[in-house]
Every structure is written in structure tokens, then in C-alpha cells.
Amino acid sequence: MASSQPHNVFLMTEILELILLETETRTLLTSAQRVCCKWHLLIQDSSDLQAALFFKPVSYTLPRGTPGIRNPLLEECIWPWFCARQARDWKAPPVEGGAKIPQIDPQRDQLFFREGASWKGMLFQ
């Protein structure tokens, strides 16, 4: 019979933090925080995990000329939604050259504008 006790490695905060730092951003933001209260608190309280989620700046400086790392969630989800929303609201004419403006479901606006939406506190890079 399977035990409901977590493996001992997950009880050591330092090791758990290192494991979570290797987790994909979207999973870290959503699913990982729902595993248990301990994980949620660790993700909320860890400066390194908050930096990995683009809620806080990183604690190091990149060498001059090195491009910063863009926030993949803003780039993949929020930016296309924002562009589509602006095009819809401005009733933009068709774009020349065959470029496509992403289509958006107006009902999804509620997801992005709800109170406490995490993306509102994120850094771009």
C-alpha cells in the first residue's frame, strides 16, 4: 500500500528549492504551489524561486552585452492576448504582408483582468 508520507528529500527545504528551481515556469507558477502548503510557502518566500517566476529581479548582474532572459509566460500568453485585444478594441484594419493578429475570445478577458492575476506583478525580463 502506498504511503501518504512524502519522501524525506522533499522535507529538506534547501533540496526542495533546488528541485523546484529546475521546474518549468508554468508548472512552478500553477501546479507546484497546489501540491501542499509547504511547497506553496516555499515558492512564495524564496527569493530565488520568485526571481525564477519573474516576480523579483535576479540577485546577479549579467555581463555587459548579454541579453536578459525574457519572461516566457508574458511572451507566450500575455503579449499575444494583449495585441489581439488592442486590435479588437481599436478595430484595426487588416495587416498588410500577411501578418496575422492572434484572435481572442472576449470572455477570456476575465481571466486576465481578474483581481489578483499573477501576471500583473511579473517582470518582463
CSV table of C-alpha atoms in Angstrom, one decimal:
chain,number,residue,atom,x,y,z
A,1,MET,CA,0.0,0.0,0.0
A,2,ALA,CA,1.4,3.4,-0.9
A,3,SER,CA,2.3,5.7,1.9
A,4,SER,CA,0.9,9.2,2.2
A,5,GLN,CA,4.1,10.5,3.7
A,6,PRO,CA,6.4,12.5,1.3
A,7,HIS,CA,9.9,11.2,0.6
A,8,ASN,CA,12.4,12.7,3.0
A,9,VAL,CA,14.1,14.6,0.2
A,10,PHE,CA,11.0,16.8,0.0
A,11,LEU,CA,11.2,17.6,3.7
A,12,MET,CA,14.6,19.3,3.3
A,13,THR,CA,13.8,22.9,2.2
A,14,GLU,CA,17.2,23.5,0.6
A,15,ILE,CA,17.0,20.4,-1.6
A,16,LEU,CA,13.3,21.0,-2.5
A,17,GLU,CA,14.1,24.6,-3.5
A,18,LEU,CA,16.9,23.3,-5.9
A,19,ILE,CA,14.5,20.8,-7.4
A,20,LEU,CA,11.8,23.5,-7.8
A,21,LEU,CA,14.3,25.8,-9.5
A,22,GLU,CA,14.6,23.2,-12.3
A,23,THR,CA,10.9,23.0,-12.7
A,24,GLU,CA,9.3,24.6,-15.9
A,25,THR,CA,8.0,28.1,-15.1
A,26,ARG,CA,4.3,27.5,-15.8
A,27,THR,CA,4.3,24.4,-13.6
A,28,LEU,CA,6.1,26.2,-10.8
A,29,LEU,CA,3.6,29.1,-11.0
A,30,THR,CA,0.5,26.9,-11.0
A,31,SER,CA,0.6,23.2,-10.2
A,32,ALA,CA,3.6,23.1,-7.8
A,33,GLN,CA,2.0,25.6,-5.5
A,34,ARG,CA,-1.0,23.3,-5.1
A,35,VAL,CA,0.9,20.3,-4.0
A,36,CYS,CA,0.9,21.3,-0.3
A,37,CYS,CA,1.1,24.3,2.0
A,38,LYS,CA,4.9,23.7,2.5
A,39,TRP,CA,5.6,24.0,-1.2
A,40,HIS,CA,3.3,27.0,-1.6
A,41,LEU,CA,5.0,28.8,1.2
A,42,LEU,CA,8.5,27.9,-0.1
A,43,ILE,CA,7.7,29.2,-3.5
A,44,GLN,CA,6.2,32.4,-2.1
A,45,ASP,CA,9.1,33.1,0.4
A,46,SER,CA,12.1,32.0,-1.7
A,47,SER,CA,13.8,35.0,-3.4
A,48,ASP,CA,15.4,32.6,-6.0
A,49,LEU,CA,12.0,31.0,-6.8
A,50,GLN,CA,10.4,34.4,-7.0
A,51,ALA,CA,13.1,35.5,-9.4
A,52,ALA,CA,12.6,32.3,-11.5
A,53,LEU,CA,8.9,33.3,-11.7
A,54,PHE,CA,9.9,36.9,-12.7
A,55,PHE,CA,8.2,38.4,-9.6
A,56,LYS,CA,11.6,39.7,-8.3
A,57,PRO,CA,14.8,40.7,-10.1
A,58,VAL,CA,17.7,38.3,-10.1
A,59,SER,CA,20.4,38.9,-7.5
A,60,TYR,CA,23.2,38.9,-10.1
A,61,THR,CA,24.2,41.2,-12.9
A,62,LEU,CA,24.6,39.9,-16.4
A,63,PRO,CA,27.9,40.8,-18.3
A,64,ARG,CA,27.6,43.8,-20.5
A,65,GLY,CA,26.1,43.0,-23.9
A,66,THR,CA,24.4,39.8,-22.6
A,67,PRO,CA,20.7,39.9,-23.4
A,68,GLY,CA,18.4,39.3,-20.5
A,69,ILE,CA,16.1,36.4,-20.2
A,70,ARG,CA,12.5,37.3,-21.3
A,71,ASN,CA,9.6,36.1,-19.2
A,72,PRO,CA,8.2,33.2,-21.3
A,73,LEU,CA,4.8,33.4,-19.8
A,74,LEU,CA,4.3,37.0,-20.7
A,75,GLU,CA,5.8,36.4,-24.1
A,76,GLU,CA,3.8,33.3,-25.0
A,77,CYS,CA,0.4,34.1,-23.3
A,78,ILE,CA,0.0,37.7,-22.2
A,79,TRP,CA,1.7,39.6,-25.1
A,80,PRO,CA,-0.4,37.8,-27.9
A,81,TRP,CA,-3.5,38.3,-25.9
A,82,PHE,CA,-2.7,42.0,-25.3
A,83,CYS,CA,-2.0,42.6,-29.1
A,84,ALA,CA,-5.2,40.8,-30.1
A,85,ARG,CA,-7.2,42.8,-27.5
A,86,GLN,CA,-5.8,46.1,-28.7
A,87,ALA,CA,-6.5,45.2,-32.4
A,88,ARG,CA,-10.1,44.2,-31.4
A,89,ASP,CA,-10.7,47.4,-29.4
A,90,TRP,CA,-9.2,49.7,-31.9
A,91,LYS,CA,-10.9,47.9,-34.8
A,92,ALA,CA,-7.6,47.7,-36.5
A,93,PRO,CA,-7.6,47.3,-40.3
A,94,PRO,CA,-6.1,44.1,-41.8
A,95,VAL,CA,-2.4,43.9,-41.6
A,96,GLU,CA,-0.5,44.1,-44.9
A,97,GLY,CA,2.0,41.5,-45.8
A,98,GLY,CA,0.0,38.6,-44.5
A,99,ALA,CA,0.9,39.0,-40.8
A,100,LYS,CA,-1.8,37.6,-38.6
A,101,ILE,CA,-3.0,39.2,-35.4
A,102,PRO,CA,-3.9,36.5,-32.9
A,103,GLN,CA,-7.6,36.0,-32.3
A,104,ILE,CA,-9.0,36.2,-28.8
A,105,ASP,CA,-12.2,35.2,-27.1
A,106,PRO,CA,-13.6,38.3,-25.3
A,107,GLN,CA,-14.8,36.0,-22.5
A,108,ARG,CA,-11.1,35.2,-21.8
A,109,ASP,CA,-10.5,38.9,-20.8
A,110,GLN,CA,-12.0,38.0,-17.4
A,111,LEU,CA,-9.1,35.5,-16.8
A,112,PHE,CA,-6.5,38.2,-17.4
A,113,PHE,CA,-8.2,41.1,-15.6
A,114,ARG,CA,-9.4,39.2,-12.5
A,115,GLU,CA,-8.3,40.6,-9.2
A,116,GLY,CA,-5.0,39.0,-8.1
A,117,ALA,CA,-4.0,37.9,-11.6
A,118,SER,CA,-0.3,36.9,-11.1
A,119,TRP,CA,0.9,38.3,-14.4
A,120,LYS,CA,0.2,41.8,-13.2
A,121,GLY,CA,3.1,41.6,-10.8
A,122,MET,CA,5.6,40.0,-13.1
A,123,LEU,CA,8.7,41.5,-14.6
A,124,PHE,CA,9.3,41.4,-18.4
A,125,GLN,CA,12.9,40.1,-18.1
